[in-house]
Coordinates of C-alpha atoms in Angstrom, one line a residue:
M1 CA 91.4 -39.8 195.2
E2 CA 92.0 -43.3 193.8
H3 CA 88.8 -42.9 191.8
I4 CA 89.7 -39.5 190.2
R5 CA 91.4 -39.2 186.8
N6 CA 92.6 -35.8 185.6
F7 CA 93.4 -35.8 181.9
S8 CA 93.5 -33.6 178.8
I9 CA 93.2 -34.1 175.0
I10 CA 96.0 -32.7 172.8
A11 CA 96.2 -32.8 169.0
H12 CA 97.2 -30.9 165.9
I13 CA 94.4 -28.6 164.5
D14 CA 91.5 -30.6 162.9
H15 CA 92.5 -34.0 164.2
G16 CA 89.1 -34.4 165.9
K17 CA 89.9 -33.3 169.5
S18 CA 86.5 -31.6 170.2
T19 CA 84.6 -34.4 168.6
L20 CA 86.4 -37.0 170.8
A21 CA 85.5 -34.8 173.9
D22 CA 81.9 -34.9 172.8
R23 CA 81.9 -38.7 172.7
I24 CA 83.5 -39.0 176.1
I25 CA 80.9 -36.6 177.6
E26 CA 78.1 -38.8 175.9
K27 CA 79.6 -42.0 177.4
C28 CA 79.4 -40.4 180.9
R29 CA 75.7 -39.6 180.3
L30 CA 76.0 -36.0 181.3
L31 CA 73.3 -34.9 178.9
S32 CA 70.5 -36.7 177.1
P33 CA 70.8 -37.5 173.3
R34 CA 68.0 -35.0 172.7
D35 CA 70.1 -32.1 174.2
H36 CA 73.3 -33.1 172.4
I37 CA 75.1 -30.4 170.4
D38 CA 78.5 -30.8 168.5
Q39 CA 81.6 -29.2 170.1
I40 CA 79.9 -28.9 173.4
L41 CA 83.0 -27.5 175.1
D42 CA 83.5 -24.8 172.4
T43 CA 81.3 -22.0 173.6
M44 CA 82.3 -19.2 171.2
E45 CA 80.6 -18.8 167.8
I46 CA 84.0 -18.4 166.1
E47 CA 85.2 -21.7 167.6
R48 CA 82.2 -23.6 166.2
E49 CA 82.4 -22.0 162.8
R50 CA 86.2 -22.6 162.3
G51 CA 86.3 -25.9 164.2
I52 CA 89.1 -24.7 166.4
T53 CA 89.4 -24.4 170.2
I54 CA 90.4 -20.9 171.3
K55 CA 89.6 -20.9 175.0
S56 CA 90.5 -23.7 177.5
N57 CA 87.6 -25.5 179.1
A58 CA 87.1 -28.0 181.9
I59 CA 84.3 -30.4 182.8
T60 CA 83.8 -33.0 185.6
L61 CA 82.2 -36.3 184.5
D62 CA 80.9 -39.4 186.4
Y63 CA 81.8 -42.7 184.8
T64 CA 81.0 -46.3 185.8
S65 CA 83.6 -48.8 184.5
R66 CA 83.0 -52.3 183.1
D67 CA 83.7 -53.7 186.6
G68 CA 81.0 -51.5 188.1
E69 CA 83.4 -49.1 189.9
H70 CA 82.5 -45.4 190.0
F71 CA 85.1 -42.9 188.7
I72 CA 85.3 -39.1 188.4
F73 CA 86.9 -37.8 185.2
N74 CA 88.1 -34.2 185.1
L75 CA 88.6 -33.4 181.4
I76 CA 90.5 -30.2 180.6
D77 CA 90.1 -29.2 177.0
T78 CA 93.0 -27.2 175.6
P79 CA 93.4 -24.8 172.6
G80 CA 95.1 -26.4 169.6
H81 CA 97.1 -23.6 168.1
V82 CA 100.7 -22.6 168.5
D83 CA 99.7 -19.1 169.7
F84 CA 98.3 -20.5 172.9
T85 CA 101.2 -22.9 173.8
Y86 CA 101.6 -21.4 177.3
E87 CA 97.9 -21.9 178.1
V88 CA 98.2 -25.5 176.9
S89 CA 101.3 -26.1 179.1
R90 CA 99.5 -24.8 182.2
A91 CA 96.4 -26.9 181.5
L92 CA 98.7 -30.0 181.1
A93 CA 100.4 -29.1 184.5
A94 CA 96.9 -29.6 186.0
C95 CA 96.7 -33.2 184.7
E96 CA 98.2 -36.6 185.4
G97 CA 97.8 -37.9 181.8
V98 CA 96.9 -37.0 178.2
L99 CA 95.2 -38.4 175.2
L100 CA 97.4 -37.6 172.2
V101 CA 95.2 -37.7 169.2
V102 CA 96.6 -38.6 165.8
D103 CA 94.5 -38.5 162.6
A104 CA 94.7 -41.9 160.8
S105 CA 94.6 -40.3 157.4
Q106 CA 97.1 -37.5 158.0
G107 CA 99.5 -39.0 160.6
V108 CA 101.8 -37.2 163.0
E109 CA 102.0 -33.4 162.3
A110 CA 104.0 -30.5 163.7
Q111 CA 101.7 -29.5 166.5
T112 CA 101.4 -33.2 167.6
I113 CA 105.1 -33.3 168.3
A114 CA 105.1 -29.9 170.0
N115 CA 102.2 -31.0 172.3
L116 CA 104.0 -34.3 173.0
Y117 CA 107.1 -32.4 174.3
L118 CA 104.8 -30.3 176.5
A119 CA 103.3 -33.4 178.0
M120 CA 106.7 -35.0 178.6
E121 CA 107.9 -31.8 180.3
N122 CA 105.1 -32.3 182.8
N123 CA 105.9 -36.0 183.3
L124 CA 102.4 -37.1 182.1
E125 CA 101.2 -40.6 181.2
I126 CA 100.6 -40.4 177.4
I127 CA 97.9 -42.5 175.7
P128 CA 98.2 -42.3 171.9
V129 CA 94.8 -42.3 170.2
I130 CA 94.4 -43.0 166.5
N131 CA 91.3 -41.2 165.4
K132 CA 89.2 -41.2 162.1
I133 CA 89.7 -44.9 161.5
D134 CA 86.3 -44.9 159.6
M135 CA 87.7 -42.6 156.9
P136 CA 88.3 -44.3 153.5
S137 CA 91.8 -42.7 153.4
A138 CA 92.7 -44.0 156.9
D139 CA 96.1 -45.9 157.1
I140 CA 96.4 -47.3 160.6
D141 CA 99.6 -49.3 160.0
S142 CA 101.4 -46.2 158.6
T143 CA 100.1 -44.1 161.5
K144 CA 101.4 -46.6 164.0
K145 CA 104.8 -46.5 162.4
S146 CA 104.9 -42.7 162.6
I147 CA 103.8 -42.8 166.3
E148 CA 106.9 -45.0 166.9
T149 CA 109.4 -43.1 164.8
S150 CA 108.3 -39.5 165.4
L151 CA 106.9 -39.7 168.9
G152 CA 108.9 -42.5 170.3
L153 CA 105.8 -44.1 171.8
D154 CA 104.8 -47.8 171.7
P155 CA 102.4 -48.1 168.8
E156 CA 100.8 -51.2 170.3
T157 CA 99.5 -49.1 173.2
A158 CA 97.6 -46.8 170.8
V159 CA 93.8 -47.0 171.0
P160 CA 92.1 -46.9 167.5
V161 CA 88.8 -44.9 167.6
S162 CA 86.4 -43.1 165.4
A163 CA 85.1 -40.0 167.3
R164 CA 82.5 -39.3 164.7
E165 CA 81.0 -42.9 164.7
G166 CA 81.7 -43.6 168.4
T167 CA 83.8 -46.7 167.6
G168 CA 86.4 -47.7 170.3
I169 CA 85.3 -45.1 172.9
D170 CA 84.6 -47.8 175.5
D171 CA 88.1 -49.2 175.2
L172 CA 89.5 -45.7 175.5
M173 CA 87.5 -45.0 178.7
E174 CA 88.9 -48.2 180.2
A175 CA 92.5 -47.2 179.1
I176 CA 92.1 -43.9 180.9
I177 CA 91.2 -45.7 184.2
Q178 CA 94.0 -48.3 183.9
R179 CA 96.8 -46.2 182.5
I180 CA 96.4 -42.6 183.9
P181 CA 97.5 -42.5 187.6
P182 CA 95.2 -41.0 190.2
P183 CA 96.2 -37.7 191.8
R184 CA 98.2 -37.4 195.0
G185 CA 97.9 -34.8 197.7
D186 CA 97.3 -34.1 201.4
E187 CA 94.3 -32.2 202.8
R188 CA 96.3 -31.2 205.9
E189 CA 99.0 -29.3 204.0
P190 CA 98.6 -25.6 203.2
L191 CA 96.5 -24.9 200.1
K192 CA 98.4 -25.1 196.8
A193 CA 96.2 -24.7 193.7
L194 CA 97.2 -24.0 190.1
I195 CA 95.2 -21.4 188.0
F196 CA 95.0 -22.9 184.5
D197 CA 92.4 -20.5 183.1
S198 CA 89.9 -17.8 184.1
Y199 CA 86.9 -16.0 182.5
F200 CA 84.8 -13.0 183.4
D201 CA 81.2 -13.0 184.5
K202 CA 79.4 -9.6 184.7
Y203 CA 77.6 -10.6 187.9
Q204 CA 80.3 -12.5 189.8
G205 CA 83.6 -11.1 188.5
A206 CA 86.6 -13.2 187.4
I207 CA 85.8 -17.0 187.8
V208 CA 89.1 -18.8 188.4
K209 CA 89.6 -22.3 187.1
V210 CA 91.9 -24.3 189.4
R211 CA 93.4 -27.7 190.1
L212 CA 94.1 -28.5 193.7
F213 CA 97.4 -30.2 194.6
E214 CA 97.4 -29.8 198.4
G215 CA 95.0 -28.5 201.1
T216 CA 91.4 -27.5 200.8
V217 CA 89.5 -24.4 199.9
K218 CA 85.9 -23.4 201.0
R219 CA 83.7 -20.4 201.3
D220 CA 84.9 -17.5 203.5
D221 CA 88.6 -18.6 203.2
D222 CA 91.0 -15.7 202.5
I223 CA 93.1 -16.7 199.5
L224 CA 96.4 -15.2 198.2
L225 CA 97.4 -15.0 194.6
C226 CA 101.2 -15.5 194.7
A227 CA 102.1 -13.6 191.5
T228 CA 100.1 -10.4 192.3
G229 CA 100.2 -10.7 196.1
K230 CA 96.5 -9.8 196.3
V231 CA 94.2 -11.3 198.9
Y232 CA 90.5 -12.1 198.3
S233 CA 87.7 -13.7 200.3
V234 CA 86.1 -16.8 198.7
N235 CA 82.4 -16.5 198.0
E236 CA 81.8 -19.8 196.3
V237 CA 83.6 -23.0 195.1
G238 CA 82.5 -25.8 192.9
V239 CA 83.1 -27.9 189.8
F240 CA 82.2 -27.6 186.1
R241 CA 79.4 -29.6 184.7
L242 CA 77.5 -28.1 181.8
S243 CA 77.1 -25.1 184.2
L244 CA 78.7 -24.3 187.5
E245 CA 77.9 -26.8 190.3
K246 CA 78.4 -25.5 193.8
R247 CA 80.3 -27.6 196.4
D248 CA 81.1 -27.2 200.1
A249 CA 84.9 -27.5 199.5
L250 CA 87.5 -28.4 196.9
R251 CA 90.1 -31.0 197.9
P252 CA 93.4 -32.4 196.5
G253 CA 92.9 -33.8 193.0
D254 CA 89.8 -31.7 192.3
V255 CA 89.4 -29.5 189.2
G256 CA 87.0 -26.7 189.8
Y257 CA 86.3 -23.0 190.2
I258 CA 86.7 -20.3 192.8
I259 CA 84.6 -17.1 192.9
A260 CA 86.1 -14.4 195.1
G261 CA 84.9 -11.0 193.9
I262 CA 88.0 -10.6 191.7
K263 CA 87.3 -7.5 189.5
T264 CA 89.3 -8.5 186.4
V265 CA 91.1 -11.5 184.8
M266 CA 94.3 -9.4 184.6
D267 CA 94.7 -10.3 188.4
T268 CA 94.2 -14.0 187.8
K269 CA 97.4 -14.8 185.8
I270 CA 97.5 -18.2 184.1
G271 CA 100.0 -20.5 185.9
D272 CA 99.8 -18.6 189.2
T273 CA 99.5 -20.4 192.5
V274 CA 96.6 -19.9 194.9
T275 CA 97.2 -20.4 198.6
L276 CA 95.6 -19.3 201.9
A277 CA 96.5 -15.8 203.1
D278 CA 97.0 -17.0 206.8
R279 CA 98.7 -20.3 206.0
Q280 CA 100.8 -19.9 202.9
T281 CA 102.5 -22.7 201.0
V282 CA 106.3 -22.6 201.2
T283 CA 106.9 -23.5 197.5
P284 CA 104.6 -22.1 194.8
L285 CA 104.1 -24.3 191.7
K286 CA 106.8 -24.1 189.1
G287 CA 106.4 -23.0 185.5
F288 CA 104.7 -19.6 186.0
K289 CA 105.6 -16.8 183.6
D290 CA 104.0 -13.6 182.3
V291 CA 102.8 -14.1 178.8
K292 CA 104.2 -11.4 176.5
P293 CA 102.7 -10.4 173.1
M294 CA 104.8 -11.3 170.0
V295 CA 102.9 -9.6 167.2
F296 CA 101.8 -5.9 167.2
S297 CA 99.5 -3.9 164.9
G298 CA 97.5 -0.7 164.9
L299 CA 93.7 -0.9 165.1
Y300 CA 91.7 2.1 163.9
P301 CA 88.0 2.7 163.3
V302 CA 87.0 3.3 159.7
Y303 CA 84.7 6.0 160.8
S304 CA 86.4 8.4 163.3
D305 CA 83.2 8.9 165.4
E306 CA 83.4 5.1 166.4
Y307 CA 86.6 5.7 168.4
D308 CA 84.8 5.6 171.8
N309 CA 82.9 2.5 170.8
L310 CA 86.2 0.8 169.9
K311 CA 87.7 1.8 173.2
D312 CA 84.8 0.4 175.1
A313 CA 84.9 -2.8 173.0
L314 CA 88.6 -3.4 173.7
Y315 CA 88.1 -2.9 177.5
K316 CA 85.2 -5.4 177.5
L317 CA 87.1 -7.9 175.4
R318 CA 90.1 -7.7 177.8
L319 CA 87.8 -8.7 180.7
N320 CA 87.9 -12.2 179.1
D321 CA 91.3 -12.1 177.4
A322 CA 94.1 -11.0 179.7
S323 CA 96.8 -11.6 177.0
L324 CA 95.4 -8.8 174.8
L325 CA 97.4 -5.6 175.4
F326 CA 96.6 -2.2 173.9
E327 CA 97.4 1.5 174.3
P328 CA 96.0 4.6 172.6
D329 CA 97.7 5.6 169.3
N330 CA 97.3 8.5 166.9
S331 CA 98.1 8.3 163.2
F332 CA 98.2 11.3 160.9
A333 CA 96.6 9.2 158.1
L334 CA 94.1 7.1 160.1
G335 CA 93.3 9.3 163.1
F336 CA 92.8 8.1 166.6
G337 CA 93.1 4.3 167.4
F338 CA 95.0 1.8 169.4
R339 CA 98.3 -0.1 169.2
C340 CA 97.6 -3.7 170.1
G341 CA 99.8 -6.6 171.1
Y342 CA 98.8 -10.2 170.4
L343 CA 100.2 -13.7 171.2
G344 CA 100.4 -14.5 167.5
L345 CA 98.7 -14.1 164.1
L346 CA 95.6 -16.3 164.9
H347 CA 95.1 -14.4 168.2
M348 CA 95.2 -11.1 166.2
E349 CA 92.7 -12.5 163.6
I350 CA 90.3 -13.7 166.4
V351 CA 90.4 -10.4 168.3
Q352 CA 89.6 -8.4 165.1
E353 CA 86.8 -10.7 164.1
R354 CA 85.3 -10.6 167.6
L355 CA 85.4 -6.8 167.7
E356 CA 83.7 -6.6 164.3
R357 CA 81.1 -9.2 165.1
E358 CA 80.2 -8.8 168.7
F359 CA 80.5 -5.0 168.8
D360 CA 79.5 -4.2 165.2
L361 CA 82.6 -2.1 164.4
S362 CA 84.3 -1.4 161.0
L363 CA 88.1 -1.5 161.5
V364 CA 91.4 -0.8 159.7
T365 CA 94.4 -2.8 160.8
T366 CA 98.0 -1.8 160.0
A367 CA 100.5 -4.4 158.8
P368 CA 101.6 -6.7 161.7
S369 CA 105.1 -6.1 163.1
V370 CA 107.2 -7.7 165.8
E371 CA 109.3 -6.3 168.6
Y372 CA 112.9 -5.1 167.8
K373 CA 115.7 -4.3 170.2
V374 CA 117.4 -1.1 169.0
H375 CA 120.9 -0.3 170.3
L376 CA 121.8 3.4 170.0
N377 CA 125.2 5.0 169.6
S378 CA 124.7 6.6 173.1
G379 CA 124.9 3.0 174.6
T380 CA 121.2 2.8 175.5
M381 CA 118.9 0.0 174.2
I382 CA 115.2 0.7 173.4
T383 CA 112.4 -1.8 172.4
I384 CA 110.4 -0.8 169.3
D385 CA 107.1 -2.5 168.2
N386 CA 105.9 0.4 166.1
P387 CA 107.8 1.6 162.9
V388 CA 106.8 5.2 163.6
K389 CA 108.9 5.2 166.8
M390 CA 112.1 4.0 165.0
P391 CA 114.9 6.5 165.7
D392 CA 116.9 8.3 163.1
P393 CA 119.2 5.8 161.2
G394 CA 122.3 7.9 162.0
S395 CA 121.8 7.3 165.8
I396 CA 121.4 3.5 165.5
M397 CA 124.4 1.2 166.3
M398 CA 122.6 -2.1 165.6
I399 CA 119.1 -3.7 165.6
E400 CA 118.3 -7.1 166.9
E401 CA 115.2 -9.0 165.8
P402 CA 113.4 -12.1 167.3
F403 CA 114.2 -15.5 165.9
V404 CA 112.1 -18.7 166.2
K405 CA 112.8 -22.4 166.0
A406 CA 110.4 -23.7 163.3
D407 CA 109.5 -27.4 162.7
I408 CA 107.9 -28.2 159.3
I409 CA 106.4 -31.6 158.5
T410 CA 105.6 -32.2 154.8
P411 CA 105.2 -34.9 152.2
S412 CA 108.7 -35.4 150.6
D413 CA 107.3 -34.4 147.2
Y414 CA 107.0 -30.7 148.3
M415 CA 110.3 -30.5 150.1
G416 CA 112.0 -28.5 147.3
N417 CA 109.2 -25.9 147.2
I418 CA 109.3 -25.5 151.0
M419 CA 113.1 -25.2 151.2
S420 CA 113.1 -22.4 148.6
L421 CA 110.3 -20.6 150.4
V422 CA 112.1 -20.8 153.7
S423 CA 115.4 -19.6 152.1
E424 CA 113.5 -16.6 150.7
C425 CA 112.4 -15.9 154.2
R426 CA 116.0 -15.9 155.5
G427 CA 115.6 -19.2 157.2
I428 CA 118.7 -21.1 158.5
H429 CA 118.5 -24.9 157.9
R430 CA 119.5 -26.9 160.9
H431 CA 118.7 -30.5 160.1
M432 CA 116.0 -32.8 158.6
E433 CA 114.8 -36.3 159.3
Y434 CA 112.4 -38.7 157.5
I435 CA 109.4 -39.7 159.6
D436 CA 108.4 -42.5 157.2
T437 CA 108.9 -43.2 153.5
R438 CA 106.5 -40.4 152.5
R439 CA 107.0 -37.6 155.0
V440 CA 110.0 -35.5 156.2
Q441 CA 110.5 -33.2 159.1
L442 CA 112.5 -30.0 158.5
H443 CA 114.1 -28.0 161.3
Y444 CA 114.8 -24.3 160.7
E445 CA 115.6 -21.1 162.5
L446 CA 113.6 -18.2 161.1
P447 CA 113.1 -14.5 161.8
L448 CA 109.7 -13.9 163.4
S449 CA 109.1 -10.9 161.2
E450 CA 109.1 -13.2 158.1
I451 CA 106.4 -15.4 159.6
V452 CA 104.0 -12.6 160.2
F453 CA 103.9 -11.7 156.5
N454 CA 101.7 -14.5 155.0
F455 CA 104.2 -17.2 155.6
Y456 CA 101.6 -19.7 156.7
D457 CA 99.5 -19.1 153.5
K458 CA 102.5 -19.5 151.3
L459 CA 103.5 -22.7 153.0
K460 CA 100.0 -24.1 152.5
S461 CA 100.1 -23.0 148.8
C462 CA 103.4 -24.6 148.0
S463 CA 102.5 -27.9 149.7
R464 CA 98.9 -28.0 148.5
G465 CA 97.8 -27.8 152.1
Y466 CA 99.7 -30.9 153.3
A467 CA 102.5 -29.2 155.3
S468 CA 102.1 -28.4 159.0
F469 CA 104.1 -25.9 160.9
D470 CA 105.0 -25.1 164.5
Y471 CA 107.4 -22.6 166.1
E472 CA 108.7 -21.2 169.4
L473 CA 110.7 -18.1 170.2
I474 CA 114.4 -18.7 170.9
D475 CA 116.4 -15.4 171.0
F476 CA 117.1 -12.0 169.5
R477 CA 119.9 -11.7 166.8
E478 CA 121.6 -8.8 165.1
S479 CA 120.1 -8.1 161.6
S480 CA 120.3 -5.4 158.9
M481 CA 116.8 -4.0 159.5
V482 CA 115.7 -0.7 158.1
K483 CA 112.5 1.4 158.4
V484 CA 110.9 2.2 155.0
D485 CA 108.7 5.3 154.8
I486 CA 106.0 5.7 152.1
L487 CA 105.9 9.3 150.8
V488 CA 102.8 10.7 149.0
N489 CA 103.6 14.1 147.4
G490 CA 106.7 14.3 149.6
E491 CA 104.8 13.7 152.9
P492 CA 105.4 10.4 154.8
V493 CA 102.2 8.4 155.5
D494 CA 102.8 6.9 159.0
A495 CA 100.3 4.1 158.7
L496 CA 102.2 2.6 155.7
S497 CA 105.7 2.7 157.3
F498 CA 107.2 -0.7 158.0
I499 CA 110.4 -2.3 159.2
V500 CA 112.0 -4.8 156.9
H501 CA 115.3 -6.5 156.1
E502 CA 117.6 -4.4 153.9
D503 CA 117.6 -6.9 151.1
K504 CA 113.8 -6.9 150.8
A505 CA 113.2 -3.1 151.3
R506 CA 113.3 -2.1 147.6
L507 CA 110.9 -5.0 146.5
R508 CA 108.3 -4.4 149.3
G509 CA 108.5 -0.6 148.9
K510 CA 107.9 -0.9 145.1
D511 CA 105.0 -3.3 145.7
I512 CA 103.2 -0.8 148.0
I513 CA 103.6 2.3 145.8
T514 CA 102.6 0.3 142.6
R515 CA 99.4 -0.6 144.4
L516 CA 98.9 3.0 145.7
K517 CA 99.2 4.3 142.1
D518 CA 96.1 2.3 141.1
I519 CA 94.1 3.3 144.2
I520 CA 94.8 7.0 144.7
P521 CA 92.6 9.0 142.3
Q522 CA 94.2 11.6 139.9
H523 CA 94.4 15.2 141.2
Q524 CA 94.9 18.4 139.3
F525 CA 98.6 18.1 139.8
K526 CA 101.2 15.3 139.4
I527 CA 101.7 13.2 142.6
P528 CA 105.0 11.5 143.2
L529 CA 104.8 8.3 145.2
Q530 CA 108.1 7.3 146.9
A531 CA 109.5 4.6 149.2
A532 CA 112.4 5.9 151.2
I533 CA 115.0 4.7 153.8
G534 CA 115.9 7.9 155.7
S535 CA 116.6 10.4 153.0
Q536 CA 117.4 7.8 150.3
I537 CA 114.6 7.1 147.8
I538 CA 114.5 3.4 146.8
A539 CA 111.4 3.3 144.6
R540 CA 109.2 5.8 142.8
E541 CA 106.0 6.0 140.8
N542 CA 104.1 9.1 139.5
I543 CA 100.3 9.6 139.4
S544 CA 99.8 11.9 136.3
A545 CA 97.7 15.0 136.7
H546 CA 94.1 15.5 135.4
R547 CA 94.8 17.5 132.2
K548 CA 92.0 19.7 130.9
D549 CA 92.4 20.4 127.2
V550 CA 92.8 24.2 127.3
T551 CA 93.5 24.5 123.6
A552 CA 90.2 22.9 122.6
K553 CA 88.6 26.3 121.9
C554 CA 91.4 27.4 119.5
Y555 CA 90.4 26.6 115.9
G556 CA 93.5 27.2 113.9
G557 CA 95.3 30.5 114.4
D558 CA 98.9 31.2 115.5
I559 CA 100.7 28.5 117.6
T560 CA 101.8 31.2 120.1
R561 CA 98.2 31.5 121.3
K562 CA 98.1 27.8 122.1
R563 CA 101.5 27.9 123.7
K564 CA 100.4 30.8 125.9
L565 CA 97.4 28.9 127.2
L566 CA 99.5 25.8 127.9
E567 CA 102.1 27.9 129.8
K568 CA 99.4 29.5 131.8
Q569 CA 98.0 26.0 132.7
K570 CA 101.5 24.8 133.6
E571 CA 102.0 27.7 136.0
G572 CA 98.6 27.1 137.6
K573 CA 99.4 23.4 138.2
K574 CA 102.8 24.4 139.8
R575 CA 101.1 26.8 142.2
L576 CA 98.4 24.2 143.0
K577 CA 101.0 21.6 143.8
Q578 CA 102.6 23.9 146.4
V579 CA 99.3 24.5 148.2
G580 CA 97.3 21.4 147.3
S581 CA 97.0 18.3 149.6
V582 CA 96.5 14.7 148.5
E583 CA 93.4 13.0 149.9
I584 CA 94.1 9.3 150.3
P585 CA 90.8 7.3 150.4
Q586 CA 90.2 4.9 153.2
E587 CA 90.0 2.0 150.8
A588 CA 93.6 2.6 150.0
F589 CA 94.6 1.6 153.5
L590 CA 92.2 -1.3 153.5
T591 CA 93.7 -2.7 150.3
I592 CA 97.4 -1.9 151.0
L593 CA 97.4 -3.3 154.5
K594 CA 96.1 -6.7 153.2
I595 CA 99.3 -7.3 151.2
G596 CA 102.0 -9.6 152.5

């Protein structure tokens, strides 16, 4: 174990985490230069295109130090986005140290600080790494100051590297050996292993990624998953190279995989403890929790005959993504579909993109919403994630909405713009601190419902892309929330209903019906478009009727003849309005549901 080093790389999005992992793998000569590909640990097409890590990955490397000693490096690559914070925390729990990457041209950002706190919670050895020192805009001195002031780390221990050029990687490898402690554990103790990730293989079932702390596991052992209480017989154990490499057994300090005929990743909960069924550990590992979705939206096929294809696609996608939750839903306007729960906005975007790409589906997504706690006059409390299920306003005593603690790091030039944006979003300012002479960190408490409506895009716009943002859920608070219905010709359209704060209801309702007016084609009768809270109308627009010129055939003559034709037309339109229905084109939903 003295020659094993378990570590992870953490960073803000786009600070060069995957590129640094590539250089470390190259130094360990796991693959020849001819076989090299960029972002080798990012296996999904979307990850490569967007330059982000979505799925956690692990790899076991052999490294010979400058002194000629042989070491085993277990590198656990983590996602970089706030949506996957829990997965990152469990991956860090499997390590003894981390490389905290900071971009030399951008400095410390919001996710850097959030990841630092996760590493500190797990008592890890932290090695600061200043990346992109080859960039013309790199400011190493300023980056060192921000490492000291924002992160509280010794800037002299930071290792300057260029992951793209390969500069400084040798020094970093030696720093990993010297500064990250080796793992500890006893083979004779009962098995205690942490599940930090899993994925589905269609031939072998769920493949569980584990880090062993105590005991050993080998083929034919009966293992128990503590959270679910299920027992499985082990078929194979091994470590991760570029593919799975079979081993006789896994021992303390090892990072590897277990294949045990597990049918679905839903049974392999991230953060769970694996132990032996006949010799169980007394104390399961701490930190396990069930991940709950934070953002909800409806997912419907554009063409109704694709419903079964969408259903199959969601079940197949959930084989690899246990955090995706869905249940069948039925909308009067959009037909049959599903109500889905996601970890956050990026997770929602990725799921939709994968469904459209990998399964060739055309989808309509309703506006994202969050979970509300609705307290009724009868004394009961219900949880609502779908506006359609909101009870009658007269029966509601109060509504609680989720609040998050938000940290925003921005150049001080844009501080005024950001403060006005956050106050528009009902943010509560807590405090602020200057990181250095140019950048400031703002601490706010914000309603989660405001973040899901284009907040990130607006933040980037008002800071010219320089601001960074991180948040975590803190609690539920009482708020004046109302459900707004959109009525077309007096009939509510369920897919366009939304829950919003009372102060913003009129503005958002007006915005939607103004757009609808331009999209819904004219009919033979006048169509009123209304936004309503309960029975109270808060905004209205009219789509005027198609009007055929019935007096065109009258050349002169008495006015009473023209009036008679106009009255006849008026009666016909009144009768048509009573029996006519308004067809809302599918494009209307696609356009409306894209608005903030």
